[in-house]
Coordinates of C-alpha atoms in Angstrom, one line a residue:
M1119 CA -7.3 6.0 -19.2
F1120 CA -10.9 6.9 -18.4
G1121 CA -12.2 6.6 -22.0
P1122 CA -10.4 3.3 -22.7
S1123 CA -11.8 1.7 -19.5
L1124 CA -15.4 2.6 -20.6
F1125 CA -14.7 1.3 -24.1
I1126 CA -13.3 -2.0 -22.8
G1127 CA -16.1 -2.5 -20.3
G1128 CA -18.7 -1.6 -23.0
M1129 CA -17.2 -4.2 -25.4
L1130 CA -17.1 -6.9 -22.7
G1131 CA -20.7 -6.2 -21.7
G1132 CA -21.7 -6.1 -25.3
G1133 CA -20.0 -9.4 -26.0
V1134 CA -21.7 -11.1 -23.0
G1135 CA -25.0 -9.6 -24.0
T1136 CA -24.7 -10.9 -27.6
L1137 CA -23.9 -14.4 -26.4
A1138 CA -26.8 -14.3 -24.0
K1139 CA -29.2 -13.1 -26.8
I1140 CA -28.1 -15.9 -29.1
F1141 CA -28.0 -18.8 -26.7
V1142 CA -30.3 -17.8 -23.9
Y1143 CA -33.1 -15.3 -24.7
P1144 CA -33.5 -13.6 -28.1
D1145 CA -35.3 -10.6 -26.7
L1146 CA -32.5 -9.4 -24.5
S1147 CA -31.3 -5.8 -24.8
V1148 CA -27.7 -5.8 -25.7
T1149 CA -27.5 -2.1 -25.0
S1150 CA -28.3 -2.7 -21.3
F1151 CA -25.3 -5.2 -21.1
I1152 CA -23.1 -2.6 -22.7
L1153 CA -23.9 0.0 -20.2
V1154 CA -23.7 -2.3 -17.2
G1155 CA -20.3 -3.5 -18.5
M1156 CA -19.1 0.1 -18.8
G1157 CA -20.0 0.9 -15.2
A1158 CA -18.8 -2.4 -13.8
F1159 CA -15.4 -2.3 -15.5
Y1160 CA -14.7 1.2 -14.4
A1161 CA -15.8 0.4 -10.8
G1162 CA -13.3 -2.4 -10.8
V1163 CA -10.1 -0.7 -12.3
A1164 CA -10.6 2.6 -10.6
S1165 CA -11.7 1.1 -7.2
A1166 CA -14.8 3.3 -7.3
P1167 CA -18.0 1.3 -7.4
I1168 CA -20.4 4.0 -6.4
A1169 CA -18.9 6.4 -9.0
G1170 CA -19.4 3.9 -11.7
M1171 CA -23.0 3.3 -10.8
I1172 CA -23.8 7.0 -10.6
M1173 CA -22.1 7.8 -13.8
I1174 CA -24.1 5.2 -15.8
C1175 CA -27.4 6.2 -14.4
E1176 CA -26.6 9.9 -15.1
M1177 CA -25.7 9.0 -18.7
I1178 CA -29.0 7.3 -19.5
G1179 CA -31.1 9.6 -17.2
S1180 CA -32.7 6.8 -15.4
Y1181 CA -32.2 4.4 -12.5
V1182 CA -33.6 1.3 -14.2
L1183 CA -30.2 -0.3 -14.5
L1184 CA -29.2 0.4 -10.9
P1185 CA -29.9 -3.1 -9.5
P1186 CA -27.7 -5.0 -12.0
L1187 CA -25.1 -2.2 -11.8
M1188 CA -24.8 -2.6 -8.0
V1189 CA -24.4 -6.4 -8.2
V1190 CA -21.8 -6.4 -11.0
S1191 CA -20.0 -3.3 -9.7
I1192 CA -19.5 -4.7 -6.3
L1193 CA -18.5 -8.1 -7.8
T1194 CA -15.8 -6.5 -10.0
F1195 CA -14.7 -4.3 -7.1
V1196 CA -14.1 -7.2 -4.8
L1197 CA -12.3 -9.4 -7.4
S1198 CA -10.0 -6.6 -8.6
H1199 CA -9.3 -4.9 -5.3
K1200 CA -5.5 -5.4 -5.8
L1201 CA -5.6 -3.7 -9.2
S1202 CA -6.2 -0.1 -10.1
L1203 CA -6.5 2.2 -13.1
Y1204 CA -4.3 4.6 -11.3
R1205 CA -0.8 3.3 -10.5
A1206 CA -0.1 5.8 -7.7
Q1207 CA -3.4 5.2 -6.0
K1208 CA -3.0 4.6 -2.3
E1209 CA -4.4 1.7 -0.5
N1210 CA -6.3 3.8 2.0
R1211 CA -6.8 7.6 2.5
F1212 CA -4.4 7.8 5.4
Q1213 CA -1.5 6.9 3.0
S1214 CA -2.4 10.0 1.1
P1215 CA -0.7 13.3 2.3
A1216 CA -4.0 15.0 1.5
H1217 CA -5.9 13.0 4.2
F1218 CA -3.1 12.5 6.6
W1219 CA -4.5 14.9 9.3
D1220 CA -7.9 13.4 9.0
M1221 CA -6.6 11.1 11.6
N1222 CA -6.9 12.0 15.3
R1223 CA -4.1 14.6 15.3
D1224 CA -4.0 15.0 19.1
F1225 CA -3.4 11.2 19.7
L1226 CA -0.6 11.0 17.2
E1227 CA 1.3 14.0 18.5
E1228 CA 1.0 13.0 22.1
I1229 CA 2.2 9.4 21.9
Q1230 CA 5.9 8.9 21.6
V1231 CA 7.6 6.0 19.9
K1232 CA 9.2 4.9 23.2
T1233 CA 5.8 4.1 24.6
W1234 CA 5.5 1.4 22.1
K1235 CA 9.0 0.0 22.0
S1236 CA 7.6 -3.5 22.6
R1237 CA 6.0 -3.5 19.1
L1238 CA 9.4 -2.8 17.4
R1239 CA 10.4 -5.5 14.8
A1240 CA 13.8 -6.8 13.8
I1241 CA 13.0 -9.4 11.1
A1242 CA 13.8 -7.6 7.8
V1243 CA 17.2 -6.4 9.0
T1244 CA 20.5 -7.2 7.3
Y1245 CA 24.2 -6.2 7.5
D1246 CA 25.9 -4.2 4.9
H1247 CA 28.5 -6.8 4.0
I1248 CA 25.9 -9.5 3.1
L1249 CA 25.7 -10.4 -0.6
L1250 CA 22.6 -8.9 -2.2
S1251 CA 21.8 -12.3 -3.9
K1252 CA 21.4 -13.9 -0.4
I1253 CA 19.1 -11.2 0.8
E1254 CA 16.9 -11.5 -2.4
E1255 CA 16.5 -15.3 -1.6
E1256 CA 15.6 -14.5 2.0
A1257 CA 13.2 -11.9 1.0
L1258 CA 11.1 -14.4 -0.9
K1259 CA 10.7 -16.6 2.3
I1260 CA 9.7 -13.7 4.7
Q1261 CA 7.9 -11.6 1.9
A1262 CA 9.8 -8.5 2.5
S1263 CA 10.5 -5.8 -0.1
D1264 CA 12.6 -3.4 2.1
Y1265 CA 15.3 -4.1 4.6
V1266 CA 16.9 -2.0 7.4
V1267 CA 20.7 -2.0 6.9
I1268 CA 23.0 -1.9 9.8
D1269 CA 26.8 -2.4 10.2
R1270 CA 28.7 -4.8 12.5
N1271 CA 28.4 -2.4 15.4
N1272 CA 24.6 -2.3 15.1
R1273 CA 24.7 1.2 13.7
Y1274 CA 21.9 2.2 11.3
L1275 CA 23.1 2.8 7.7
G1276 CA 20.0 3.1 5.6
I1277 CA 17.2 1.2 3.8
L1278 CA 17.6 -1.4 1.0
S1279 CA 14.6 -1.3 -1.3
L1280 CA 14.5 -4.5 -3.3
R1281 CA 11.7 -2.9 -5.4
K1282 CA 14.0 -0.2 -6.7
V1283 CA 17.1 -2.5 -7.0
R1284 CA 15.3 -4.8 -9.4
H1285 CA 14.6 -1.9 -11.8
T1286 CA 18.1 -0.4 -11.6
L1287 CA 20.6 -3.3 -11.8
E1288 CA 21.5 -4.9 -15.1
S1289 CA 23.2 -8.2 -15.8
R1290 CA 22.4 -9.2 -12.2
D1291 CA 23.2 -12.9 -13.0
V1292 CA 26.7 -12.0 -13.9
I1293 CA 27.4 -9.8 -10.8
A1294 CA 25.2 -11.6 -8.3
N1295 CA 28.1 -12.6 -6.2
L1296 CA 29.8 -9.2 -6.4
I1297 CA 27.3 -6.8 -5.1
T1298 CA 26.7 -6.4 -1.4
V1299 CA 23.9 -4.9 0.5
G1300 CA 26.0 -1.8 1.3
D1301 CA 26.5 -1.1 -2.4
V1302 CA 22.7 -0.5 -3.1
T1303 CA 21.6 0.9 0.3
D1304 CA 19.9 4.3 0.3
I1305 CA 21.7 6.2 3.0
S1306 CA 19.5 9.2 2.7
V1307 CA 16.4 7.5 4.3
P1308 CA 15.9 9.1 7.7
F1309 CA 15.4 7.2 11.0
G1310 CA 13.2 7.8 14.0
K1311 CA 14.1 8.2 17.6
P1312 CA 12.3 7.0 20.8
E1313 CA 11.5 10.6 21.6
D1314 CA 9.7 11.2 18.2
T1315 CA 5.8 11.2 18.1
L1316 CA 3.8 8.7 16.1
A1317 CA 2.7 11.6 13.9
A1318 CA 6.4 12.5 13.0
I1319 CA 7.2 8.8 12.2
L1320 CA 4.0 8.3 10.2
K1321 CA 4.7 11.5 8.1
I1322 CA 8.2 10.3 7.3
L1323 CA 6.8 7.0 6.0
I1324 CA 4.2 8.8 3.8
D1325 CA 6.5 11.4 2.6
R1326 CA 9.2 8.9 1.6
D1327 CA 6.8 6.2 0.4
M1328 CA 8.4 3.6 2.6
D1329 CA 7.0 0.4 4.3
K1330 CA 9.1 0.7 7.3
I1331 CA 11.3 3.1 9.4
A1332 CA 14.3 2.3 11.6
I1333 CA 14.3 3.5 15.2
V1334 CA 17.7 4.5 16.6
E1335 CA 18.5 5.1 20.2
G1336 CA 21.8 6.9 20.8
N1337 CA 23.7 5.4 17.8
Q1338 CA 22.3 1.9 18.1
F1339 CA 19.6 0.4 16.0
I1340 CA 16.8 -1.0 18.3
G1341 CA 14.2 -2.1 15.8
Y1342 CA 11.7 -0.8 13.2
F1343 CA 8.1 0.1 12.7
R1344 CA 6.1 -0.9 9.7
F1345 CA 3.3 1.3 8.3
A1346 CA 0.9 -1.5 9.3
D1347 CA 2.2 -1.4 12.9
L1348 CA 1.4 2.3 13.3
M1349 CA -2.0 1.9 11.8
K1350 CA -2.7 -1.0 14.2
I1351 CA -1.6 1.0 17.2
Y1352 CA -3.7 4.0 16.1
F1353 CA -6.9 2.0 15.6
E1354 CA -6.4 0.0 18.8
N1355 CA -6.3 3.2 20.8
I1356 CA -8.5 5.6 19.0
F1357 CA -11.7 3.5 18.5
P1358 CA -12.1 2.6 22.2
K1359 CA -11.9 6.3 23.1
N1360 CA -14.4 7.2 20.6
I1361 CA -16.8 4.5 21.8
K1362 CA -16.6 5.7 25.4
S1363 CA -17.2 9.2 24.6

């Protein structure tokens, strides 16, 4: 994918340069447009603007194109921040297992879930007997991709991932009124407990590539944490400590 991204960027840059040379200024250098296009396109699809700029400067052995590269690379990076050349690329480094412990390890291991019970959510929660078609309609309204599944006695059963269900179910229009949430619930997804630390909860989310994790007290479901909730708790507490010190 690295080569094609440079090729596509070069062709786009060359096309823009050719049009500019014909209609704007005949003495323009199309080669410069090609090089800037290569760096800018790669910066956008790979979410690496600095790498794209350095790569082109090293290729030509000069920094003469650095100013236009900076402008166009940052522009493409901002406009394409939701797209990536790498499908498995994480949104931030803390979602990557390689950088998990770059966070303040002491803070994560000292704080227990029960300290933040007030932050638990109970929005994307459903019962196992509900029809899957109804949950899919509701998910569009609340913009949820994963649901915590419980039974009538409020006991945790597992996680319903609508992202995975969409790829595995066939002829969904025919069987829409036959499949219940319980039929497609992943019962292997672990849950957290109030006594667990934030580090343990966060590690489960990262290892299982989940958006949320259920918290169970005794045998009763009491709420769930999203990955974003844990990040918010972390940054709210760690930055003031660093500033004071």
